[in-house]
Tab-separated table of C-alpha atoms in Angstrom:
chain	number	residue	atom	x	y	z
P	722	MET	CA	-4.067	-7.700	-28.977
P	723	MET	CA	-3.956	-10.688	-26.630
P	724	LYS	CA	-7.040	-10.914	-24.425
P	725	GLN	CA	-6.159	-10.227	-20.796
P	726	THR	CA	-7.543	-11.055	-17.384
P	727	LEU	CA	-7.985	-8.230	-14.877
P	728	ALA	CA	-4.853	-9.416	-13.055
P	729	GLN	CA	-2.859	-9.299	-16.292
P	730	LYS	CA	-4.148	-5.807	-17.131
P	731	LEU	CA	-3.135	-4.489	-13.716
P	732	ILE	CA	0.332	-6.042	-13.903
P	733	ALA	CA	0.837	-4.850	-17.475
P	734	ALA	CA	-0.035	-1.284	-16.532
P	735	ALA	CA	2.318	-1.376	-13.550
P	736	SER	CA	5.148	-2.721	-15.700
P	737	GLY	CA	4.644	-0.193	-18.497
P	738	ARG	CA	3.459	-2.744	-21.031
P	739	ASP	CA	0.312	-3.293	-23.080
P	740	THR	CA	0.016	-6.984	-22.240
P	741	VAL	CA	1.686	-9.670	-20.168
P	742	ALA	CA	1.543	-13.452	-20.412
P	743	GLU	CA	1.020	-15.997	-17.676
P	744	GLY	CA	4.357	-17.099	-16.196
P	745	GLU	CA	6.307	-14.008	-17.251
P	746	ILE	CA	8.397	-12.262	-14.603
P	747	VAL	CA	8.108	-8.480	-14.810
P	748	THR	CA	9.162	-5.507	-12.705
P	749	CYS	CA	6.288	-3.330	-11.542
P	750	SER	CA	6.148	0.208	-10.203
P	751	VAL	CA	4.347	0.409	-6.870
P	752	ASP	CA	1.572	2.964	-6.345
P	753	LEU	CA	1.162	2.335	-2.609
P	754	ALA	CA	3.111	0.566	0.136
P	755	MET	CA	1.257	-0.075	3.392
P	756	PHE	CA	2.699	-1.462	6.608
P	757	HIS	CA	1.809	-1.453	10.273
P	758	ASP	CA	3.534	-1.246	13.642
P	759	SER	CA	4.268	-4.961	13.703
P	760	SER	CA	5.587	-5.356	10.148
P	761	GLY	CA	6.974	-1.890	9.448
P	762	PRO	CA	9.255	0.559	11.280
P	763	ARG	CA	10.763	-1.809	13.830
P	764	ARG	CA	12.021	-3.978	10.959
P	765	LEU	CA	12.521	-1.403	8.197
P	766	GLU	CA	14.246	1.368	10.159
P	767	PRO	CA	17.380	-0.634	11.113
P	768	MET	CA	17.793	-1.933	7.546
P	769	LEU	CA	17.347	1.505	5.994
P	770	ARG	CA	19.860	2.941	8.457
P	771	GLU	CA	22.409	0.221	7.702
P	772	LEU	CA	22.044	0.819	3.959
P	773	GLY	CA	22.044	4.588	4.275
P	774	ALA	CA	18.902	4.494	2.114
P	775	THR	CA	15.813	6.691	2.065
P	776	ILE	CA	12.132	6.232	1.216
P	777	TRP	CA	11.520	6.542	-2.522
P	778	ASP	CA	8.228	8.483	-2.183
P	779	ARG	CA	6.761	9.330	1.220
P	780	ASP	CA	3.390	10.197	-0.292
P	781	LYS	CA	3.033	6.596	-1.469
P	782	VAL	CA	3.630	5.114	1.985
P	783	VAL	CA	0.882	4.515	4.557
P	784	LEU	CA	1.677	3.511	8.145
P	785	VAL	CA	-1.095	2.134	10.354
P	786	ILE	CA	-0.545	1.549	14.059
P	787	ASP	CA	-3.089	-1.161	14.798
P	788	HIS	CA	-1.447	-4.323	16.167
P	789	TYR	CA	0.185	-3.400	19.481
P	790	VAL	CA	-2.297	-0.740	20.604
P	791	PRO	CA	-3.472	0.000	23.149
P	792	GLU	CA	-0.061	-0.830	24.630
P	793	SER	CA	-0.426	-3.425	27.363
P	794	ASP	CA	3.205	-4.157	28.304
P	795	ASP	CA	6.756	-2.901	27.872
P	796	GLU	CA	7.281	-4.741	24.594
P	797	SER	CA	4.138	-3.223	23.087
P	798	ARG	CA	5.184	0.231	24.253
P	799	ARG	CA	8.630	-0.255	22.692
P	800	ILE	CA	7.246	-1.346	19.319
P	801	VAL	CA	4.678	1.444	19.156
P	802	ARG	CA	7.269	4.037	20.226
P	803	ILE	CA	9.550	2.943	17.384
P	804	ALA	CA	6.689	3.355	14.896
P	805	ARG	CA	5.689	6.789	16.169
P	806	ASP	CA	9.254	8.084	16.391
P	807	TRP	CA	10.091	6.849	12.899
P	808	ALA	CA	6.922	8.373	11.438
P	809	ARG	CA	7.884	11.741	12.910
P	810	SER	CA	11.519	11.567	11.846
P	811	GLU	CA	10.551	10.573	8.286
P	812	ARG	CA	7.729	13.150	8.174
P	813	LEU	CA	5.321	10.536	6.851
P	814	PRO	CA	2.150	12.271	5.643
P	815	HIS	CA	-0.161	9.235	5.928
P	816	VAL	CA	-0.161	7.797	9.449
P	817	TYR	CA	-3.199	6.247	11.144
P	818	ASP	CA	-2.521	5.786	14.846
P	819	SER	CA	-5.095	3.721	16.766
P	820	GLN	CA	-7.783	4.534	14.189
P	821	GLY	CA	-8.573	0.961	13.246
P	822	ILE	CA	-7.253	-2.029	11.323
P	823	CYS	CA	-5.038	-1.305	8.313
P	824	HIS	CA	-7.105	-3.226	5.741
P	825	VAL	CA	-10.170	-1.159	6.625
P	826	VAL	CA	-8.546	2.182	7.461
P	827	VAL	CA	-6.520	2.398	4.238
P	828	PRO	CA	-9.517	2.200	1.859
P	829	GLN	CA	-11.582	4.392	4.187
P	830	GLY	CA	-8.809	6.973	3.872
P	831	GLY	CA	-9.281	7.003	0.091
P	832	HIS	CA	-5.870	5.475	-0.626
P	833	LEU	CA	-7.077	2.662	-2.928
P	834	ARG	CA	-8.524	3.095	-6.394
P	835	PRO	CA	-9.112	0.901	-9.453
P	836	GLY	CA	-6.002	0.279	-11.516
P	837	MET	CA	-3.464	0.678	-8.712
P	838	PHE	CA	-0.596	-1.727	-7.991
P	839	CYS	CA	0.015	-1.990	-4.235
P	840	VAL	CA	1.868	-4.022	-1.631
P	841	GLY	CA	1.210	-4.432	2.068
P	842	GLY	CA	3.260	-5.721	4.961
P	843	ASP	CA	0.498	-8.072	6.066
P	844	SER	CA	-0.944	-11.305	4.686
P	845	HIS	CA	-4.475	-9.879	4.389
P	846	SER	CA	-3.327	-7.099	2.067
P	847	PRO	CA	-5.286	-8.698	-0.828
P	848	THR	CA	-8.271	-6.846	0.676
P	849	GLY	CA	-7.318	-4.055	-1.749
P	850	GLY	CA	-8.416	-6.272	-4.635
P	851	ALA	CA	-12.034	-5.459	-3.801
P	852	PHE	CA	-11.401	-2.049	-5.370
P	853	GLY	CA	-9.947	-3.357	-8.617
P	854	ALA	CA	-6.390	-2.833	-7.378
P	855	TYR	CA	-3.628	-5.449	-7.538
P	856	MET	CA	-2.573	-5.691	-3.879
P	857	PHE	CA	-0.717	-8.460	-2.098
P	858	GLY	CA	1.284	-9.096	1.059
P	859	VAL	CA	5.085	-9.106	1.244
P	860	GLY	CA	7.672	-9.734	3.941
P	861	SER	CA	9.986	-7.149	5.468
P	862	THR	CA	12.904	-7.799	3.096
P	863	GLU	CA	10.697	-7.396	0.032
P	864	MET	CA	9.123	-4.318	1.599
P	865	LEU	CA	12.597	-2.838	2.101
P	866	GLY	CA	13.210	-3.135	-1.627
P	867	VAL	CA	9.897	-1.452	-2.385
P	868	VAL	CA	10.467	1.362	0.107
P	869	VAL	CA	13.880	2.144	-1.384
P	870	THR	CA	13.187	1.631	-5.108
P	871	GLY	CA	9.409	1.885	-5.519
P	872	GLN	CA	9.482	-1.339	-7.530
P	873	ILE	CA	8.973	-5.085	-7.108
P	874	TRP	CA	9.027	-8.043	-9.471
P	875	VAL	CA	6.099	-10.410	-9.884
P	876	LYS	CA	5.440	-13.568	-11.814
P	877	VAL	CA	2.213	-13.190	-13.785
P	878	PRO	CA	-0.195	-15.658	-12.171
P	879	ARG	CA	-2.935	-17.795	-13.647
P	880	THR	CA	-6.405	-16.460	-12.930
P	881	LEU	CA	-9.108	-18.579	-11.303
P	882	MET	CA	-12.570	-17.134	-11.977
P	883	MET	CA	-14.939	-17.828	-9.098
P	884	ARG	CA	-18.351	-17.090	-10.635
P	885	TRP	CA	-21.246	-16.937	-8.192
P	886	ASN	CA	-24.586	-17.192	-9.955
P	887	GLY	CA	-27.914	-16.203	-8.405
P	888	ARG	CA	-28.281	-14.272	-5.168
P	889	LEU	CA	-27.386	-15.043	-1.557
P	890	ALA	CA	-30.284	-15.834	0.757
P	891	ASP	CA	-31.026	-13.510	3.657
P	892	GLY	CA	-28.571	-14.218	6.470
P	893	VAL	CA	-25.875	-15.594	4.150
P	894	THR	CA	-22.799	-13.433	3.601
P	895	ALA	CA	-19.485	-13.070	1.821
P	896	LYS	CA	-17.849	-14.768	4.818
P	897	ASP	CA	-19.982	-17.840	4.110
P	898	MET	CA	-18.956	-17.746	0.447
P	899	MET	CA	-15.290	-17.741	1.414
P	900	LEU	CA	-15.570	-20.457	4.029
P	901	HIS	CA	-17.341	-22.601	1.436
P	902	LEU	CA	-14.558	-22.025	-1.106
P	903	ILE	CA	-11.802	-22.743	1.413
P	904	GLY	CA	-13.620	-25.825	2.662
P	905	ARG	CA	-13.925	-27.088	-0.893
P	906	TYR	CA	-10.470	-26.273	-2.263
P	907	GLY	CA	-8.332	-26.047	0.873
P	908	MET	CA	-5.929	-23.361	1.980
P	909	ASN	CA	-3.665	-23.886	-1.038
P	910	GLY	CA	-6.488	-24.011	-3.564
P	911	GLY	CA	-5.322	-20.866	-5.339
P	912	GLN	CA	-1.638	-21.076	-4.495
P	913	TYR	CA	0.282	-18.304	-6.277
P	914	GLN	CA	-2.670	-17.660	-8.490
P	915	ALA	CA	-4.987	-14.703	-8.927
P	916	VAL	CA	-8.562	-15.279	-7.871
P	917	GLU	CA	-11.230	-13.084	-9.432
P	918	PHE	CA	-14.703	-13.102	-7.909
P	919	CYS	CA	-17.494	-12.480	-10.384
P	920	GLY	CA	-21.093	-13.250	-11.219
P	921	GLU	CA	-24.473	-11.867	-10.222
P	922	ALA	CA	-24.059	-12.559	-6.508
P	923	VAL	CA	-20.712	-10.741	-6.368
P	924	ARG	CA	-22.030	-7.731	-8.288
P	925	ALA	CA	-24.876	-7.510	-5.760
P	926	LEU	CA	-22.473	-7.285	-2.794
P	927	SER	CA	-21.653	-4.033	-1.026
P	928	MET	CA	-18.040	-2.863	-0.899
P	929	PRO	CA	-17.503	-4.072	2.704
P	930	GLU	CA	-18.715	-7.526	1.671
P	931	ARG	CA	-16.467	-7.505	-1.393
P	932	MET	CA	-13.616	-6.574	0.937
P	933	THR	CA	-14.332	-9.741	2.911
P	934	LEU	CA	-14.035	-11.839	-0.271
P	935	SER	CA	-10.715	-10.284	-1.233
P	936	ASN	CA	-9.447	-10.350	2.353
P	937	MET	CA	-9.951	-14.085	2.733
P	938	SER	CA	-8.436	-14.920	-0.645
P	939	ALA	CA	-5.302	-15.130	1.514
P	940	GLU	CA	-6.824	-18.146	3.268
P	941	LEU	CA	-7.498	-19.681	-0.134
P	942	GLY	CA	-3.780	-19.411	-0.872
P	943	SER	CA	-4.013	-16.939	-3.746
P	944	GLN	CA	-1.722	-13.963	-4.240
P	945	VAL	CA	-4.596	-11.582	-4.929
P	946	GLY	CA	-8.387	-11.632	-4.718
P	947	LEU	CA	-9.894	-9.308	-7.295
P	948	VAL	CA	-13.339	-7.863	-7.930
P	949	ALA	CA	-13.794	-5.825	-11.096
P	950	PRO	CA	-14.791	-2.258	-10.192
P	951	ASP	CA	-18.206	-0.861	-11.063
P	952	GLU	CA	-20.540	1.930	-10.014
P	953	THR	CA	-20.796	0.403	-6.525
P	954	THR	CA	-17.021	0.815	-6.225
P	955	ALA	CA	-17.104	4.385	-7.515
P	956	ALA	CA	-19.960	5.419	-5.218
P	957	TRP	CA	-18.179	4.036	-2.139
P	958	LEU	CA	-14.930	5.789	-3.027
P	959	ARG	CA	-16.759	9.067	-3.567
P	960	GLU	CA	-18.255	8.705	-0.081
P	961	VAL	CA	-14.781	8.412	1.476
P	962	GLY	CA	-13.576	11.521	-0.306
P	963	VAL	CA	-11.944	10.354	-3.543
P	964	THR	CA	-12.458	13.178	-6.037
P	965	GLU	CA	-10.177	12.226	-8.923
P	966	PRO	CA	-11.629	10.539	-12.034
P	967	LEU	CA	-12.257	6.809	-11.621
P	968	ASP	CA	-12.002	4.464	-14.601
P	969	VAL	CA	-14.276	1.553	-13.754
P	970	GLN	CA	-14.696	0.409	-17.374
P	971	ARG	CA	-11.065	-0.351	-18.178
P	972	TRP	CA	-10.347	-2.684	-15.280
P	973	HIS	CA	-12.324	-5.769	-16.288
P	974	SER	CA	-11.230	-9.118	-17.647
P	975	ASP	CA	-11.633	-9.379	-21.400
P	976	GLU	CA	-14.358	-11.681	-22.630
P	977	GLY	CA	-12.743	-14.898	-23.800
P	978	CYS	CA	-9.530	-14.399	-21.811
P	979	ASP	CA	-7.552	-17.458	-20.776
P	980	ALA	CA	-8.614	-18.375	-17.225
P	981	GLU	CA	-9.978	-21.289	-15.217
P	982	TRP	CA	-13.708	-20.969	-14.517
P	983	TYR	CA	-15.583	-22.327	-11.510
P	984	ASP	CA	-19.337	-21.879	-11.000
P	985	PHE	CA	-21.304	-21.745	-7.755
P	986	ASP	CA	-24.978	-21.334	-6.921
P	987	ALA	CA	-25.203	-18.525	-4.384
P	988	SER	CA	-28.901	-19.168	-3.736
P	989	ALA	CA	-28.145	-22.695	-2.487
P	990	LEU	CA	-25.452	-21.638	-0.019
P	991	ALA	CA	-26.197	-22.061	3.695
P	992	PRO	CA	-24.365	-20.243	6.504
P	993	GLN	CA	-20.956	-21.853	6.992
P	994	VAL	CA	-18.885	-22.596	10.090
P	995	ALA	CA	-15.258	-23.794	10.149
P	996	ALA	CA	-14.131	-26.084	12.970
P	997	PRO	CA	-10.724	-25.932	14.718
P	998	HIS	CA	-7.992	-25.512	13.667
P	999	SER	CA	-8.366	-24.456	10.036
P	1000	PRO	CA	-10.704	-22.371	7.869
P	1001	ALA	CA	-10.710	-25.391	5.552
P	1002	ASN	CA	-12.792	-27.328	8.102
P	1003	ALA	CA	-15.941	-25.602	6.831
P	1004	ARG	CA	-19.411	-27.126	6.634
P	1005	ASP	CA	-22.988	-25.913	6.908
P	1006	ALA	CA	-23.555	-24.275	10.291
P	1007	GLY	CA	-26.286	-26.778	11.090
P	1008	SER	CA	-23.659	-29.542	11.081
P	1009	TYR	CA	-22.222	-28.137	14.310
P	1010	ARG	CA	-25.457	-27.424	16.174
P	1011	ASP	CA	-24.502	-29.627	19.138
P	1012	ILE	CA	-21.293	-27.658	19.812
P	1013	ALA	CA	-21.630	-25.541	22.971
P	1014	VAL	CA	-19.646	-22.294	23.044
P	1015	GLN	CA	-18.568	-20.118	25.961
P	1016	ALA	CA	-17.224	-17.076	24.100
P	1017	ALA	CA	-18.097	-15.210	20.909
P	1018	TYR	CA	-15.843	-12.689	19.181
P	1019	ILE	CA	-16.890	-10.126	16.579
P	1020	GLY	CA	-13.723	-8.430	15.398
P	1021	ALA	CA	-10.973	-8.106	12.786
P	1022	CYS	CA	-10.797	-6.662	9.284
P	1023	THR	CA	-12.758	-9.704	8.114
P	1024	GLY	CA	-15.701	-9.504	10.466
P	1025	ALA	CA	-16.230	-6.205	12.301
P	1026	LYS	CA	-16.921	-3.592	9.647
P	1027	LEU	CA	-20.098	-1.527	9.914
P	1028	GLU	CA	-22.192	-4.046	7.993
P	1029	ASP	CA	-20.879	-6.837	10.214
P	1030	LEU	CA	-21.873	-4.920	13.332
P	1031	ARG	CA	-25.317	-4.309	11.833
P	1032	ALA	CA	-25.681	-8.034	11.125
P	1033	ALA	CA	-24.864	-8.933	14.717
P	1034	ALA	CA	-27.290	-6.305	16.016
P	1035	ARG	CA	-30.030	-7.707	13.814
P	1036	VAL	CA	-29.684	-11.025	15.626
P	1037	LEU	CA	-29.178	-9.583	19.113
P	1038	ARG	CA	-31.861	-6.886	19.170
P	1039	GLY	CA	-34.061	-7.424	22.218
P	1040	LYS	CA	-32.172	-10.546	23.294
P	1041	ARG	CA	-29.653	-11.398	26.003
P	1042	LEU	CA	-26.595	-13.599	25.900
P	1043	ALA	CA	-26.885	-17.224	26.936
P	1044	ASP	CA	-25.971	-17.951	30.557
P	1045	GLY	CA	-22.223	-17.897	31.049
P	1046	MET	CA	-21.614	-16.527	27.559
P	1047	ARG	CA	-19.008	-13.833	26.885
P	1048	LEU	CA	-19.462	-11.704	23.755
P	1049	ILE	CA	-16.534	-9.475	22.743
P	1050	VAL	CA	-16.897	-6.848	20.033
P	1051	ALA	CA	-13.896	-4.982	18.571
P	1052	PRO	CA	-15.053	-2.753	15.670
P	1053	ALA	CA	-12.755	-2.650	12.657
P	1054	SER	CA	-12.309	1.131	12.656
P	1055	MET	CA	-13.163	4.253	14.602
P	1056	LYS	CA	-15.198	5.402	11.613
P	1057	ASP	CA	-17.277	2.224	11.606
P	1058	GLN	CA	-17.748	2.355	15.366
P	1059	ALA	CA	-18.893	5.982	15.194
P	1060	ALA	CA	-21.415	5.163	12.478
P	1061	ALA	CA	-22.643	2.125	14.423
P	1062	THR	CA	-23.031	4.281	17.521
P	1063	GLN	CA	-24.997	6.922	15.620
P	1064	GLU	CA	-27.305	4.252	14.187
P	1065	GLY	CA	-27.901	2.678	17.600
P	1066	VAL	CA	-26.152	-0.527	16.591
P	1067	MET	CA	-23.569	-0.352	19.370
P	1068	GLN	CA	-26.334	0.207	21.912
P	1069	VAL	CA	-28.078	-2.961	20.748
P	1070	LEU	CA	-24.853	-4.915	21.173
P	1071	THR	CA	-24.103	-3.591	24.645
P	1072	ASP	CA	-27.733	-3.995	25.748
P	1073	ALA	CA	-27.414	-7.675	24.847
P	1074	GLY	CA	-24.333	-7.926	27.063
P	1075	ALA	CA	-21.430	-7.358	24.673
P	1076	GLN	CA	-18.072	-6.101	25.941
P	1077	VAL	CA	-16.626	-3.529	23.524
P	1078	LEU	CA	-12.857	-3.480	22.966
P	1079	PRO	CA	-10.692	-0.943	21.077
P	1080	THR	CA	-10.700	-0.770	17.270
P	1081	THR	CA	-7.494	-2.737	16.729
P	1082	CYS	CA	-6.403	-6.155	15.492
P	1083	GLY	CA	-6.768	-7.376	19.067
P	1084	ALA	CA	-7.497	-11.037	19.615
P	1085	CYS	CA	-7.403	-11.829	15.890
P	1086	ALA	CA	-3.634	-11.375	16.039
P	1087	GLY	CA	-3.298	-12.898	19.493
P	1088	TYR	CA	-3.079	-9.622	21.431
P	1089	GLY	CA	-5.250	-8.356	24.243
P	1090	GLY	CA	-5.887	-11.588	26.143
P	1091	SER	CA	-9.623	-11.520	25.470
P	1092	ILE	CA	-9.969	-15.196	24.494
P	1093	PRO	CA	-10.332	-17.395	27.597
P	1094	ASP	CA	-8.035	-20.389	27.965
P	1095	GLY	CA	-9.785	-23.687	27.364
P	1096	ALA	CA	-12.938	-22.063	25.996
P	1097	THR	CA	-14.835	-23.047	22.888
P	1098	VAL	CA	-15.083	-19.854	20.855
P	1099	ILE	CA	-16.919	-18.782	17.727
P	1100	SER	CA	-15.306	-15.870	15.927
P	1101	SER	CA	-15.873	-13.659	12.882
P	1102	THR	CA	-12.113	-13.529	12.197
P	1103	ALA	CA	-10.388	-15.083	9.174
P	1104	ARG	CA	-8.235	-17.708	10.891
P	1105	ASN	CA	-8.624	-20.254	13.650
P	1106	PHE	CA	-5.155	-21.799	13.746
P	1107	LYS	CA	-4.183	-23.214	17.106
P	1108	GLY	CA	-2.943	-20.357	19.282
P	1109	ARG	CA	-3.702	-17.757	16.620
P	1110	MET	CA	-6.006	-15.807	18.950
P	1111	GLY	CA	-3.619	-16.022	21.878
P	1112	SER	CA	-4.817	-19.069	23.787
P	1113	GLU	CA	-3.220	-22.383	22.865
P	1114	SER	CA	-6.031	-24.302	24.536
P	1115	ALA	CA	-9.016	-22.454	23.030
P	1116	GLN	CA	-11.079	-24.248	20.387
P	1117	VAL	CA	-11.989	-21.603	17.810
P	1118	TYR	CA	-14.774	-21.954	15.252
P	1119	LEU	CA	-15.226	-19.411	12.454
P	1120	GLY	CA	-18.486	-17.968	11.184
P	1121	SER	CA	-20.153	-14.845	9.897
P	1122	PRO	CA	-21.248	-12.098	12.324
P	1123	TYR	CA	-24.765	-13.523	12.007
P	1124	SER	CA	-23.510	-16.950	13.100
P	1125	VAL	CA	-21.391	-15.530	15.928
P	1126	ALA	CA	-24.274	-13.469	17.336
P	1127	ALA	CA	-26.698	-16.388	17.015
P	1128	ALA	CA	-24.348	-18.681	18.936
P	1129	ALA	CA	-23.953	-16.010	21.629
P	1130	VAL	CA	-27.723	-16.066	22.177
P	1131	ALA	CA	-28.203	-19.827	21.874
P	1132	GLY	CA	-25.076	-20.875	23.762
P	1133	ARG	CA	-24.253	-23.245	20.929
P	1134	ILE	CA	-23.600	-23.106	17.203
P	1135	ILE	CA	-26.782	-22.855	15.141
P	1136	ASP	CA	-27.900	-21.686	11.717
P	1137	PRO	CA	-28.350	-17.963	12.417
P	1138	ARG	CA	-31.500	-17.784	10.320
P	1139	GLU	CA	-33.280	-19.553	13.178
P	1140	VAL	CA	-33.016	-16.469	15.390
P	1141	MET	CA	-32.695	-13.583	12.928
P	1142	GLN	CA	-35.044	-10.620	13.067
């Protein structure tokens, strides 16, 4: 039998075949369709009504209301009302309303497992690849087809193997790995390709850190960002309540499969920061040490999970913000915020002077008005496009939660290892 990459195995299974070849176009059955208040009901409901069509399988649909909450104006209230009304009328069994960001809430709800084939109505849907699932983002028209038929076609992509050898140094994170990759290869470096992250450093990462790798594969331009599942994956899924058998042995790339290999030394990686207005403008954090910042943002599915909050607290414990600094923290989910509160992490952040915002997409998606006009900002989010965070005049730098917290204390960008505890 032809040796297969993990991406090929997942596509083959979804298309009812033993193997698939790069470049083939196949029709796949969808195990899960996720969308949120911005991408979902307000666009899907009118099209479904016009077609007289119904949802193919309600149990395979997850709706997360995370973009326009808490509602701040009439337009937000209208969009959220549409989502809530549609969820009730369709009797959707899996709805997460104001519980956190979709890419974090969905796996925390036990909806993702190795071997699944999933689509999401959001560009960061590749986050699901951290669990050994083939998951990618689609637009509303493609999502309509999925919701009605339960199927979608894909072209089998080439796989780029990003092998990270060695171990990350203390204070260096998956966010730094991704900024380094994007800085090196650009935002189209994996265009319509499957990226698989592997190697000793990747195997050593926790699931939240693996989620960051897969999440930001979107910024690399790839369709999916995969991590082969292992016992770390299984243990995490058991903790969130998954009880069904998990096959973590099957979903691995075959040795000797046809793929492009790239090698990196994790032990040599320094904390990374990306300058405005692209994640591709990434260099070592020390390169930007003369850049003064007025605001720091720890938020989004990329940078405000429990481990991210812990990282920021490690830097901020016993310290205060620099004069004139504003630190905004928007945890990625209610579950993560509750755990951080129980551990005392949230208290450390607020004692340092952080302002805590709701567990939503918030400023990452340009909502909430928390990014000051004209300010220089450092953020743990995935993107720093001009105007992305709401303010057209803000200059946004990207970094890990360590780097964001360190800049909040120093008043300028620094290598966070200088102030870590």
